PDB file of C-alpha atoms in Angstrom:
ATOM      1  CA  UNK A   1     134.702 113.841-125.379  1.00 77.00           C
ATOM      2  CA  UNK A   2     133.239 115.756-128.290  1.00 75.00           C
ATOM      3  CA  UNK A   3     135.343 118.846-127.549  1.00 79.00           C
ATOM      4  CA  UNK A   4     138.585 116.841-127.337  1.00 80.00           C
ATOM      5  CA  UNK A   5     137.603 115.036-130.522  1.00 79.00           C
ATOM      6  CA  UNK A   6     137.070 118.337-132.332  1.00 81.00           C
ATOM      7  CA  UNK A   7     140.429 119.629-131.099  1.00 83.00           C
ATOM      8  CA  UNK A   8     142.172 116.513-132.370  1.00 83.00           C
ATOM      9  CA  UNK A   9     140.082 116.286-135.538  1.00 86.00           C
ATOM     10  CA  UNK A  10     138.787 112.802-134.802  1.00 87.00           C
ATOM     11  CA  UNK A  11     136.187 110.874-132.803  1.00 89.00           C
ATOM     12  CA  UNK A  12     137.158 109.907-129.239  1.00 90.00           C
ATOM     13  CA  UNK A  13     135.579 106.653-128.020  1.00 92.00           C
ATOM     14  CA  UNK A  14     134.790 105.357-124.549  1.00 93.00           C
ATOM     15  CA  UNK A  15     137.182 102.490-125.271  1.00 95.00           C
ATOM     16  CA  UNK A  16     140.023 104.933-125.958  1.00 94.00           C
ATOM     17  CA  UNK A  17     139.330 106.925-122.792  1.00 95.00           C
ATOM     18  CA  UNK A  18     139.093 103.662-120.854  1.00 97.00           C
ATOM     19  CA  UNK A  19     142.477 102.445-122.094  1.00 97.00           C
ATOM     20  CA  UNK A  20     144.151 105.806-121.446  1.00 96.00           C
ATOM     21  CA  UNK A  21     142.739 106.318-117.939  1.00 97.00           C
ATOM     22  CA  UNK A  22     142.168 102.834-116.569  1.00 97.00           C
ATOM     23  CA  UNK A  23     138.500 103.699-115.973  1.00 97.00           C
ATOM     24  CA  UNK A  24     136.198 100.844-116.996  1.00 96.00           C
ATOM     25  CA  UNK A  25     134.110 101.567-120.094  1.00 96.00           C
ATOM     26  CA  UNK A  26     130.906 100.754-118.187  1.00 94.00           C
ATOM     27  CA  UNK A  27     131.775 103.412-115.610  1.00 94.00           C
ATOM     28  CA  UNK A  28     132.313 105.964-118.376  1.00 93.00           C
ATOM     29  CA  UNK A  29     128.918 105.236-119.914  1.00 92.00           C
ATOM     30  CA  UNK A  30     127.235 105.514-116.498  1.00 92.00           C
ATOM     31  CA  UNK A  31     128.917 108.885-115.910  1.00 89.00           C
ATOM     32  CA  UNK A  32     127.687 110.121-119.307  1.00 87.00           C
ATOM     33  CA  UNK A  33     124.088 109.062-118.578  1.00 86.00           C
ATOM     34  CA  UNK A  34     121.947 112.192-118.054  1.00 80.00           C
ATOM     35  CA  UNK A  35     120.231 110.562-115.056  1.00 82.00           C
ATOM     36  CA  UNK A  36     123.482 110.890-113.107  1.00 75.00           C
ATOM     37  CA  UNK A  37     125.944 108.598-111.387  1.00 82.00           C
ATOM     38  CA  UNK A  38     128.057 108.816-108.228  1.00 88.00           C
ATOM     39  CA  UNK A  39     131.698 109.229-109.179  1.00 90.00           C
ATOM     40  CA  UNK A  40     134.772 108.820-106.982  1.00 94.00           C
ATOM     41  CA  UNK A  41     137.181 111.746-106.870  1.00 95.00           C
ATOM     42  CA  UNK A  42     140.057 109.667-108.263  1.00 96.00           C
ATOM     43  CA  UNK A  43     137.994 109.008-111.394  1.00 96.00           C
ATOM     44  CA  UNK A  44     137.216 112.717-111.763  1.00 95.00           C
ATOM     45  CA  UNK A  45     140.938 113.424-111.416  1.00 97.00           C
ATOM     46  CA  UNK A  46     141.832 110.906-114.139  1.00 97.00           C
ATOM     47  CA  UNK A  47     139.275 112.450-116.485  1.00 95.00           C
ATOM     48  CA  UNK A  48     140.609 115.962-115.806  1.00 96.00           C
ATOM     49  CA  UNK A  49     144.124 114.789-116.626  1.00 96.00           C
ATOM     50  CA  UNK A  50     143.056 112.938-119.781  1.00 95.00           C
ATOM     51  CA  UNK A  51     140.945 115.793-121.157  1.00 93.00           C
ATOM     52  CA  UNK A  52     143.383 118.444-119.849  1.00 93.00           C
ATOM     53  CA  UNK A  53     140.598 120.484-118.258  1.00 94.00           C
ATOM     54  CA  UNK A  54     139.789 121.794-114.768  1.00 96.00           C
ATOM     55  CA  UNK A  55     137.267 119.942-112.624  1.00 95.00           C
ATOM     56  CA  UNK A  56     134.470 122.424-113.410  1.00 93.00           C
ATOM     57  CA  UNK A  57     134.577 121.247-117.033  1.00 90.00           C
ATOM     58  CA  UNK A  58     133.929 117.665-115.869  1.00 89.00           C
ATOM     59  CA  UNK A  59     131.356 118.212-113.095  1.00 87.00           C
ATOM     60  CA  UNK A  60     128.169 120.251-113.302  1.00 83.00           C
ATOM     61  CA  UNK A  61     125.889 120.998-110.366  1.00 82.00           C
ATOM     62  CA  UNK A  62     122.235 120.322-111.171  1.00 80.00           C
ATOM     63  CA  UNK A  63     119.955 121.538-108.387  1.00 84.00           C
ATOM     64  CA  UNK A  64     117.007 119.434-107.251  1.00 82.00           C
ATOM     65  CA  UNK A  65     113.761 120.484-108.870  1.00 77.00           C
TER      66      UNK A  65
END
């Protein structure tokens, strides 16, 4: 969200992303939580479309420690 906000010269909110994608704001905050959250592929797709980025910009693999 920060990168898109910088590109557009403004702050992007969860509420704005929620309205644009149809993804509930609670789901967005869970996804952003560093502890992790299971995400359906259709949600990942909506985020890729909204942010205009490939999937590898949305998902990051974090190996078990």
